PDB file of C-alpha atoms in Angstrom:
ATOM      1  CA  MET S  61     158.067 148.476  44.714  1.00  0.00           C
ATOM      2  CA  LYS S  62     161.148 148.850  46.995  1.00  0.00           C
ATOM      3  CA  LEU S  63     164.361 147.317  45.857  1.00  0.00           C
ATOM      4  CA  VAL S  64     167.387 146.720  48.194  1.00  0.00           C
ATOM      5  CA  TYR S  65     170.801 145.672  47.236  1.00  0.00           C
ATOM      6  CA  PHE S  66     173.768 144.103  49.172  1.00  0.00           C
ATOM      7  CA  ALA S  67     177.468 143.366  49.001  1.00  0.00           C
ATOM      8  CA  TRP S  68     178.887 143.482  45.419  1.00  0.00           C
ATOM      9  CA  VAL S  69     175.393 143.952  43.855  1.00  0.00           C
ATOM     10  CA  ARG S  70     175.009 147.160  45.928  1.00  0.00           C
ATOM     11  CA  GLU S  71     178.577 148.354  45.109  1.00  0.00           C
ATOM     12  CA  ARG S  72     178.125 147.778  41.316  1.00  0.00           C
ATOM     13  CA  ILE S  73     174.775 149.387  41.231  1.00  0.00           C
ATOM     14  CA  GLY S  74     175.951 152.256  43.297  1.00  0.00           C
ATOM     15  CA  ARG S  75     173.153 152.388  45.829  1.00  0.00           C
ATOM     16  CA  GLY S  76     171.620 150.348  48.711  1.00  0.00           C
ATOM     17  CA  SER S  77     168.007 150.839  47.846  1.00  0.00           C
ATOM     18  CA  GLU S  78     165.575 152.607  45.504  1.00  0.00           C
ATOM     19  CA  THR S  79     161.852 152.638  44.866  1.00  0.00           C
ATOM     20  CA  ILE S  80     160.724 151.819  41.310  1.00  0.00           C
ATOM     21  CA  ASP S  81     157.472 151.752  39.324  1.00  0.00           C
ATOM     22  CA  LYS S  82     157.367 148.257  37.978  1.00  0.00           C
ATOM     23  CA  PRO S  83     156.217 147.996  34.330  1.00  0.00           C
ATOM     24  CA  ASP S  84     153.358 145.662  33.569  1.00  0.00           C
ATOM     25  CA  SER S  85     155.729 143.547  31.416  1.00  0.00           C
ATOM     26  CA  VAL S  86     157.641 142.584  34.646  1.00  0.00           C
ATOM     27  CA  VAL S  87     155.874 139.650  36.057  1.00  0.00           C
ATOM     28  CA  THR S  88     158.559 137.354  37.715  1.00  0.00           C
ATOM     29  CA  VAL S  89     161.678 137.866  39.583  1.00  0.00           C
ATOM     30  CA  ALA S  90     163.683 136.881  36.306  1.00  0.00           C
ATOM     31  CA  ASP S  91     161.753 139.574  34.423  1.00  0.00           C
ATOM     32  CA  LEU S  92     162.797 142.160  36.986  1.00  0.00           C
ATOM     33  CA  LEU S  93     166.483 141.139  36.744  1.00  0.00           C
ATOM     34  CA  ALA S  94     166.389 141.465  32.945  1.00  0.00           C
ATOM     35  CA  TRP S  95     164.568 144.792  33.060  1.00  0.00           C
ATOM     36  CA  LEU S  96     166.960 146.189  35.682  1.00  0.00           C
ATOM     37  CA  ALA S  97     170.000 145.082  33.653  1.00  0.00           C
ATOM     38  CA  GLU S  98     168.961 147.453  30.961  1.00  0.00           C
ATOM     39  CA  ARG S  99     168.940 150.448  33.214  1.00  0.00           C
ATOM     40  CA  GLY S 100     172.591 151.361  32.933  1.00  0.00           C
ATOM     41  CA  GLU S 101     176.200 150.341  33.226  1.00  0.00           C
ATOM     42  CA  GLY S 102     176.184 149.630  36.991  1.00  0.00           C
ATOM     43  CA  TYR S 103     173.029 147.469  36.839  1.00  0.00           C
ATOM     44  CA  ALA S 104     174.386 145.594  33.740  1.00  0.00           C
ATOM     45  CA  ALA S 105     177.677 144.923  35.712  1.00  0.00           C
ATOM     46  CA  ALA S 106     175.851 143.745  38.782  1.00  0.00           C
ATOM     47  CA  LEU S 107     173.363 141.482  36.793  1.00  0.00           C
ATOM     48  CA  VAL S 108     175.739 140.297  33.999  1.00  0.00           C
ATOM     49  CA  ARG S 109     175.279 136.699  35.397  1.00  0.00           C
ATOM     50  CA  PRO S 110     171.623 136.758  36.535  1.00  0.00           C
ATOM     51  CA  GLU S 111     171.778 133.135  37.642  1.00  0.00           C
ATOM     52  CA  VAL S 112     174.164 133.769  40.412  1.00  0.00           C
ATOM     53  CA  ILE S 113     171.907 136.553  41.980  1.00  0.00           C
ATOM     54  CA  ARG S 114     169.970 135.493  45.000  1.00  0.00           C
ATOM     55  CA  VAL S 115     166.621 137.134  45.624  1.00  0.00           C
ATOM     56  CA  ALA S 116     164.302 137.598  48.620  1.00  0.00           C
ATOM     57  CA  ILE S 117     160.773 138.969  48.677  1.00  0.00           C
ATOM     58  CA  ASP S 118     159.713 140.556  51.985  1.00  0.00           C
ATOM     59  CA  HIS S 119     162.656 138.789  53.714  1.00  0.00           C
ATOM     60  CA  GLU S 120     162.176 135.392  52.345  1.00  0.00           C
ATOM     61  CA  HIS S 121     164.317 133.587  49.883  1.00  0.00           C
ATOM     62  CA  VAL S 122     162.563 132.914  46.537  1.00  0.00           C
ATOM     63  CA  GLU S 123     163.443 131.419  43.128  1.00  0.00           C
ATOM     64  CA  HIS S 124     163.745 133.378  39.984  1.00  0.00           C
ATOM     65  CA  ASP S 125     160.431 132.060  38.505  1.00  0.00           C
ATOM     66  CA  THR S 126     158.387 133.572  41.529  1.00  0.00           C
ATOM     67  CA  PRO S 127     155.783 136.080  40.547  1.00  0.00           C
ATOM     68  CA  LEU S 128     156.212 139.531  42.016  1.00  0.00           C
ATOM     69  CA  PRO S 129     153.441 140.864  44.414  1.00  0.00           C
ATOM     70  CA  ASP S 130     152.284 144.360  43.688  1.00  0.00           C
ATOM     71  CA  ASP S 131     153.649 145.940  46.755  1.00  0.00           C
ATOM     72  CA  CYS S 132     156.746 144.310  48.310  1.00  0.00           C
ATOM     73  CA  GLU S 133     160.387 144.654  49.139  1.00  0.00           C
ATOM     74  CA  VAL S 134     162.633 142.834  46.770  1.00  0.00           C
ATOM     75  CA  ALA S 135     166.297 142.194  47.803  1.00  0.00           C
ATOM     76  CA  LEU S 136     169.030 141.258  45.358  1.00  0.00           C
ATOM     77  CA  PHE S 137     172.332 139.981  46.565  1.00  0.00           C
ATOM     78  CA  PRO S 138     175.247 137.590  45.870  1.00  0.00           C
ATOM     79  CA  PRO S 139     175.409 134.036  47.381  1.00  0.00           C
ATOM     80  CA  MET S 140     175.681 134.444  51.055  1.00  0.00           C
ATOM     81  CA  THR S 141     178.809 133.950  53.169  1.00  0.00           C
ATOM     82  CA  GLY S 142     177.530 133.865  56.699  1.00  0.00           C
ATOM     83  CA  GLY S 143     178.581 131.753  59.712  1.00  0.00           C
TER      84      GLY S 143
ATOM     85  CA  MET N1219     156.258 121.042  71.932  1.00  0.00           C
ATOM     86  CA  ALA N1220     159.345 122.541  70.290  1.00  0.00           C
ATOM     87  CA  ILE N1221     161.211 125.180  72.210  1.00  0.00           C
ATOM     88  CA  THR N1222     161.505 128.824  71.196  1.00  0.00           C
ATOM     89  CA  PRO N1223     164.965 129.555  70.104  1.00  0.00           C
ATOM     90  CA  ARG N1224     166.860 132.703  71.239  1.00  0.00           C
ATOM     91  CA  ILE N1225     168.289 134.646  68.212  1.00  0.00           C
ATOM     92  CA  SER N1226     170.392 137.699  68.300  1.00  0.00           C
ATOM     93  CA  VAL N1227     171.900 139.623  65.456  1.00  0.00           C
ATOM     94  CA  GLN N1228     174.289 142.123  66.978  1.00  0.00           C
ATOM     95  CA  GLU N1229     177.414 144.243  66.517  1.00  0.00           C
ATOM     96  CA  GLN N1230     178.975 143.535  69.879  1.00  0.00           C
ATOM     97  CA  ASP N1231     180.781 140.467  70.932  1.00  0.00           C
ATOM     98  CA  PHE N1232     179.248 137.735  73.032  1.00  0.00           C
ATOM     99  CA  ASP N1233     180.318 135.753  76.075  1.00  0.00           C
ATOM    100  CA  THR N1234     180.052 131.987  75.375  1.00  0.00           C
ATOM    101  CA  ALA N1235     180.352 130.917  79.063  1.00  0.00           C
ATOM    102  CA  ALA N1236     177.477 133.331  79.893  1.00  0.00           C
ATOM    103  CA  GLU N1237     175.323 132.010  77.050  1.00  0.00           C
ATOM    104  CA  ILE N1238     175.808 128.397  78.266  1.00  0.00           C
ATOM    105  CA  GLU N1239     174.873 129.505  81.774  1.00  0.00           C
ATOM    106  CA  ARG N1240     171.783 131.387  80.471  1.00  0.00           C
ATOM    107  CA  ILE N1241     170.567 128.215  78.526  1.00  0.00           C
ATOM    108  CA  SER N1242     171.056 125.786  81.423  1.00  0.00           C
ATOM    109  CA  ASP N1243     170.295 128.062  84.383  1.00  0.00           C
ATOM    110  CA  GLY N1244     168.499 126.171  87.073  1.00  0.00           C
ATOM    111  CA  ARG N1245     167.481 123.275  84.876  1.00  0.00           C
ATOM    112  CA  LYS N1246     167.949 119.669  85.774  1.00  0.00           C
ATOM    113  CA  ASP N1247     166.681 118.100  82.590  1.00  0.00           C
ATOM    114  CA  ILE N1248     169.533 119.196  80.475  1.00  0.00           C
ATOM    115  CA  GLY N1249     172.331 116.583  79.984  1.00  0.00           C
ATOM    116  CA  ALA N1250     174.250 117.970  77.095  1.00  0.00           C
ATOM    117  CA  VAL N1251     175.116 121.487  75.880  1.00  0.00           C
ATOM    118  CA  VAL N1252     177.099 121.821  72.523  1.00  0.00           C
ATOM    119  CA  THR N1253     178.563 125.151  71.515  1.00  0.00           C
ATOM    120  CA  PHE N1254     180.079 126.197  68.160  1.00  0.00           C
ATOM    121  CA  SER N1255     181.994 129.325  67.881  1.00  0.00           C
ATOM    122  CA  GLY N1256     182.952 130.667  64.432  1.00  0.00           C
ATOM    123  CA  LYS N1257     185.892 133.135  64.478  1.00  0.00           C
ATOM    124  CA  CYS N1258     187.555 135.545  62.165  1.00  0.00           C
ATOM    125  CA  ARG N1259     190.780 133.776  61.094  1.00  0.00           C
ATOM    126  CA  ASP N1260     193.794 135.179  59.382  1.00  0.00           C
ATOM    127  CA  GLU N1261     194.837 134.020  55.940  1.00  0.00           C
ATOM    128  CA  GLN N1262     198.686 133.615  56.154  1.00  0.00           C
ATOM    129  CA  GLY N1263     199.271 137.048  57.714  1.00  0.00           C
ATOM    130  CA  THR N1264     197.298 138.930  55.061  1.00  0.00           C
ATOM    131  CA  LEU N1265     194.084 139.786  56.828  1.00  0.00           C
ATOM    132  CA  VAL N1266     193.335 142.436  59.463  1.00  0.00           C
ATOM    133  CA  ALA N1267     189.523 142.000  59.719  1.00  0.00           C
ATOM    134  CA  LEU N1268     186.333 140.895  57.970  1.00  0.00           C
ATOM    135  CA  GLU N1269     183.499 143.335  57.397  1.00  0.00           C
ATOM    136  CA  LEU N1270     180.216 141.636  57.768  1.00  0.00           C
ATOM    137  CA  GLU N1271     177.357 143.151  55.864  1.00  0.00           C
ATOM    138  CA  HIS N1272     173.835 141.933  56.725  1.00  0.00           C
ATOM    139  CA  TYR N1273     170.232 142.443  55.653  1.00  0.00           C
ATOM    140  CA  PRO N1274     168.597 143.798  58.805  1.00  0.00           C
ATOM    141  CA  GLY N1275     165.270 142.186  59.403  1.00  0.00           C
ATOM    142  CA  MET N1276     165.817 139.266  57.046  1.00  0.00           C
ATOM    143  CA  ALA N1277     168.886 138.232  58.952  1.00  0.00           C
ATOM    144  CA  GLU N1278     166.846 137.680  62.143  1.00  0.00           C
ATOM    145  CA  ALA N1279     163.867 136.146  60.246  1.00  0.00           C
ATOM    146  CA  GLU N1280     165.922 133.712  58.241  1.00  0.00           C
ATOM    147  CA  ILE N1281     168.021 132.632  61.355  1.00  0.00           C
ATOM    148  CA  GLY N1282     164.666 132.246  63.145  1.00  0.00           C
ATOM    149  CA  ARG N1283     163.386 129.940  60.367  1.00  0.00           C
ATOM    150  CA  ILE N1284     166.562 127.720  60.428  1.00  0.00           C
ATOM    151  CA  ALA N1285     166.517 127.593  64.242  1.00  0.00           C
ATOM    152  CA  ALA N1286     162.827 126.715  64.278  1.00  0.00           C
ATOM    153  CA  GLU N1287     163.431 123.819  61.853  1.00  0.00           C
ATOM    154  CA  ALA N1288     166.286 122.538  64.032  1.00  0.00           C
ATOM    155  CA  ALA N1289     163.951 122.605  66.988  1.00  0.00           C
ATOM    156  CA  GLU N1290     161.393 120.628  64.990  1.00  0.00           C
ATOM    157  CA  ARG N1291     163.919 117.949  63.799  1.00  0.00           C
ATOM    158  CA  TRP N1292     165.739 117.375  67.118  1.00  0.00           C
ATOM    159  CA  GLU N1293     164.453 117.135  70.636  1.00  0.00           C
ATOM    160  CA  LEU N1294     166.102 120.313  71.963  1.00  0.00           C
ATOM    161  CA  LEU N1295     165.664 121.832  75.399  1.00  0.00           C
ATOM    162  CA  GLY N1296     167.329 125.062  74.402  1.00  0.00           C
ATOM    163  CA  LEU N1297     168.875 126.733  71.399  1.00  0.00           C
ATOM    164  CA  THR N1298     170.676 130.041  71.055  1.00  0.00           C
ATOM    165  CA  VAL N1299     172.055 131.561  67.871  1.00  0.00           C
ATOM    166  CA  ILE N1300     174.066 134.866  67.912  1.00  0.00           C
ATOM    167  CA  HIS N1301     175.469 136.248  64.646  1.00  0.00           C
ATOM    168  CA  ARG N1302     177.652 139.420  64.607  1.00  0.00           C
ATOM    169  CA  TYR N1303     177.884 142.078  61.985  1.00  0.00           C
ATOM    170  CA  GLY N1304     180.162 145.079  61.252  1.00  0.00           C
ATOM    171  CA  LYS N1305     183.962 145.061  61.196  1.00  0.00           C
ATOM    172  CA  ILE N1306     185.274 141.989  63.063  1.00  0.00           C
ATOM    173  CA  PRO N1307     189.158 141.901  63.719  1.00  0.00           C
ATOM    174  CA  VAL N1308     191.037 138.624  63.148  1.00  0.00           C
ATOM    175  CA  GLY N1309     190.850 136.460  66.266  1.00  0.00           C
ATOM    176  CA  GLU N1310     187.332 137.760  67.309  1.00  0.00           C
ATOM    177  CA  ASN N1311     184.081 135.922  67.444  1.00  0.00           C
ATOM    178  CA  ILE N1312     181.573 135.907  64.532  1.00  0.00           C
ATOM    179  CA  VAL N1313     178.968 133.418  65.321  1.00  0.00           C
ATOM    180  CA  LEU N1314     177.711 131.322  68.259  1.00  0.00           C
ATOM    181  CA  VAL N1315     175.401 128.293  68.358  1.00  0.00           C
ATOM    182  CA  VAL N1316     174.446 126.810  71.667  1.00  0.00           C
ATOM    183  CA  ALA N1317     172.303 123.662  71.607  1.00  0.00           C
ATOM    184  CA  ALA N1318     171.027 121.966  74.792  1.00  0.00           C
ATOM    185  CA  SER N1319     169.329 118.574  74.923  1.00  0.00           C
ATOM    186  CA  LYS N1320     168.798 115.466  77.185  1.00  0.00           C
ATOM    187  CA  SER N1321     171.731 113.600  75.583  1.00  0.00           C
ATOM    188  CA  ARG N1322     174.438 114.664  73.249  1.00  0.00           C
ATOM    189  CA  ALA N1323     173.343 113.396  69.790  1.00  0.00           C
ATOM    190  CA  ALA N1324     170.554 115.830  69.314  1.00  0.00           C
ATOM    191  CA  SER N1325     172.726 118.847  70.361  1.00  0.00           C
ATOM    192  CA  PHE N1326     175.734 117.912  68.176  1.00  0.00           C
ATOM    193  CA  GLU N1327     173.442 117.264  65.041  1.00  0.00           C
ATOM    194  CA  ALA N1328     171.373 120.421  65.630  1.00  0.00           C
ATOM    195  CA  ALA N1329     174.515 122.584  65.982  1.00  0.00           C
ATOM    196  CA  ASN N1330     175.935 121.118  62.783  1.00  0.00           C
ATOM    197  CA  PHE N1331     172.666 121.624  60.872  1.00  0.00           C
ATOM    198  CA  LEU N1332     172.441 125.247  62.080  1.00  0.00           C
ATOM    199  CA  MET N1333     175.945 126.114  60.956  1.00  0.00           C
ATOM    200  CA  ASP N1334     175.494 124.476  57.537  1.00  0.00           C
ATOM    201  CA  TYR N1335     172.390 126.472  56.927  1.00  0.00           C
ATOM    202  CA  LEU N1336     173.719 129.806  58.451  1.00  0.00           C
ATOM    203  CA  LYS N1337     176.680 129.580  55.863  1.00  0.00           C
ATOM    204  CA  SER N1338     174.489 129.599  52.740  1.00  0.00           C
ATOM    205  CA  ARG N1339     171.028 130.875  53.743  1.00  0.00           C
ATOM    206  CA  ALA N1340     171.524 133.639  56.407  1.00  0.00           C
ATOM    207  CA  PRO N1341     171.872 137.005  54.545  1.00  0.00           C
ATOM    208  CA  PHE N1342     175.444 137.929  55.501  1.00  0.00           C
ATOM    209  CA  TRP N1343     178.357 138.837  53.271  1.00  0.00           C
ATOM    210  CA  LYS N1344     181.983 138.960  54.304  1.00  0.00           C
ATOM    211  CA  LYS N1345     184.524 141.552  52.836  1.00  0.00           C
ATOM    212  CA  GLU N1346     188.205 141.277  53.563  1.00  0.00           C
ATOM    213  CA  HIS N1347     190.332 143.951  55.047  1.00  0.00           C
ATOM    214  CA  ARG N1348     193.953 143.272  54.202  1.00  0.00           C
ATOM    215  CA  VAL N1349     197.114 144.085  56.063  1.00  0.00           C
ATOM    216  CA  ASP N1350     198.539 145.964  53.038  1.00  0.00           C
ATOM    217  CA  GLY N1351     195.507 148.310  53.054  1.00  0.00           C
ATOM    218  CA  GLN N1352     194.263 146.974  49.824  1.00  0.00           C
ATOM    219  CA  ASP N1353     190.624 145.977  49.263  1.00  0.00           C
ATOM    220  CA  GLY N1354     190.576 142.177  49.579  1.00  0.00           C
ATOM    221  CA  GLY N1355     187.171 141.925  48.005  1.00  0.00           C
ATOM    222  CA  TRP N1356     184.176 139.892  48.935  1.00  0.00           C
ATOM    223  CA  VAL N1357     184.607 136.424  50.233  1.00  0.00           C
ATOM    224  CA  GLU N1358     183.207 133.896  47.577  1.00  0.00           C
ATOM    225  CA  ALA N1359     180.681 131.379  48.559  1.00  0.00           C
ATOM    226  CA  LYS N1360     181.871 127.796  48.476  1.00  0.00           C
ATOM    227  CA  GLN N1361     180.228 125.059  46.478  1.00  0.00           C
ATOM    228  CA  SER N1362     181.083 122.780  49.346  1.00  0.00           C
ATOM    229  CA  ASP N1363     178.822 124.871  51.668  1.00  0.00           C
ATOM    230  CA  GLU N1364     175.977 124.475  49.177  1.00  0.00           C
ATOM    231  CA  ASP N1365     176.689 120.689  48.963  1.00  0.00           C
ATOM    232  CA  ALA N1366     176.389 120.402  52.797  1.00  0.00           C
ATOM    233  CA  LEU N1367     172.765 121.517  52.566  1.00  0.00           C
ATOM    234  CA  ALA N1368     171.875 118.836  50.066  1.00  0.00           C
ATOM    235  CA  VAL N1369     172.920 116.152  52.649  1.00  0.00           C
ATOM    236  CA  TRP N1370     170.366 117.561  55.253  1.00  0.00           C
ATOM    237  CA  GLN N1371     167.765 117.792  52.583  1.00  0.00           C
ATOM    238  CA  LYS N1372     168.185 114.070  51.616  1.00  0.00           C
ATOM    239  CA  GLN N1373     167.784 113.178  55.277  1.00  0.00           C
ATOM    240  CA  SER N1374     164.564 115.042  55.776  1.00  0.00           C
TER     241      SER N1374
END
């Protein structure tokens, strides 16, 4: 599974993208956020308030209760400030 | 049948007059063209530029979805959305919406709708570059922008 990060999520985690092997226990987007937060200081800092993190799967916005497809690109980012 | 909007996510500046010309070129059915330009503004002499980070691929896709919805909701004869990324100095353009229709109500409303959705749904993030060289940090999303979407959702 490919993960991509943007803005302060990217800065705190310290990288723009990575590929992970998703454990079977990770079923939904919320599970993924909780699992990632345990991976180190940067991740914990980026995901300290998971409710503010916006998520997209394969370029489409999704809610945190969305199940993760097996092979996809998941993007994590702060609320957007476009326009 | 709804029109196909023209979407561009680009680093370079755009020419608003040329975009109006492009949308209305040779057409006699267009009676109204509304444009909205979003610009990088200074904050009391503190700001040099905004750095716009974007999610390549999703930026185009999401703007395309928002524009397609606008084209469904209003009888538009043309629609262009251009959003810039990269470092944009104070005073320069960030975003352009051009909406064309038979009469003005559809164009005004569609342009307003587009901007409300671009603010909180298009994957762009603004970072401040300050005059004093310090990192101004990421611009925070406003609750008022999120609230603006709720109004459109009630109407649909």
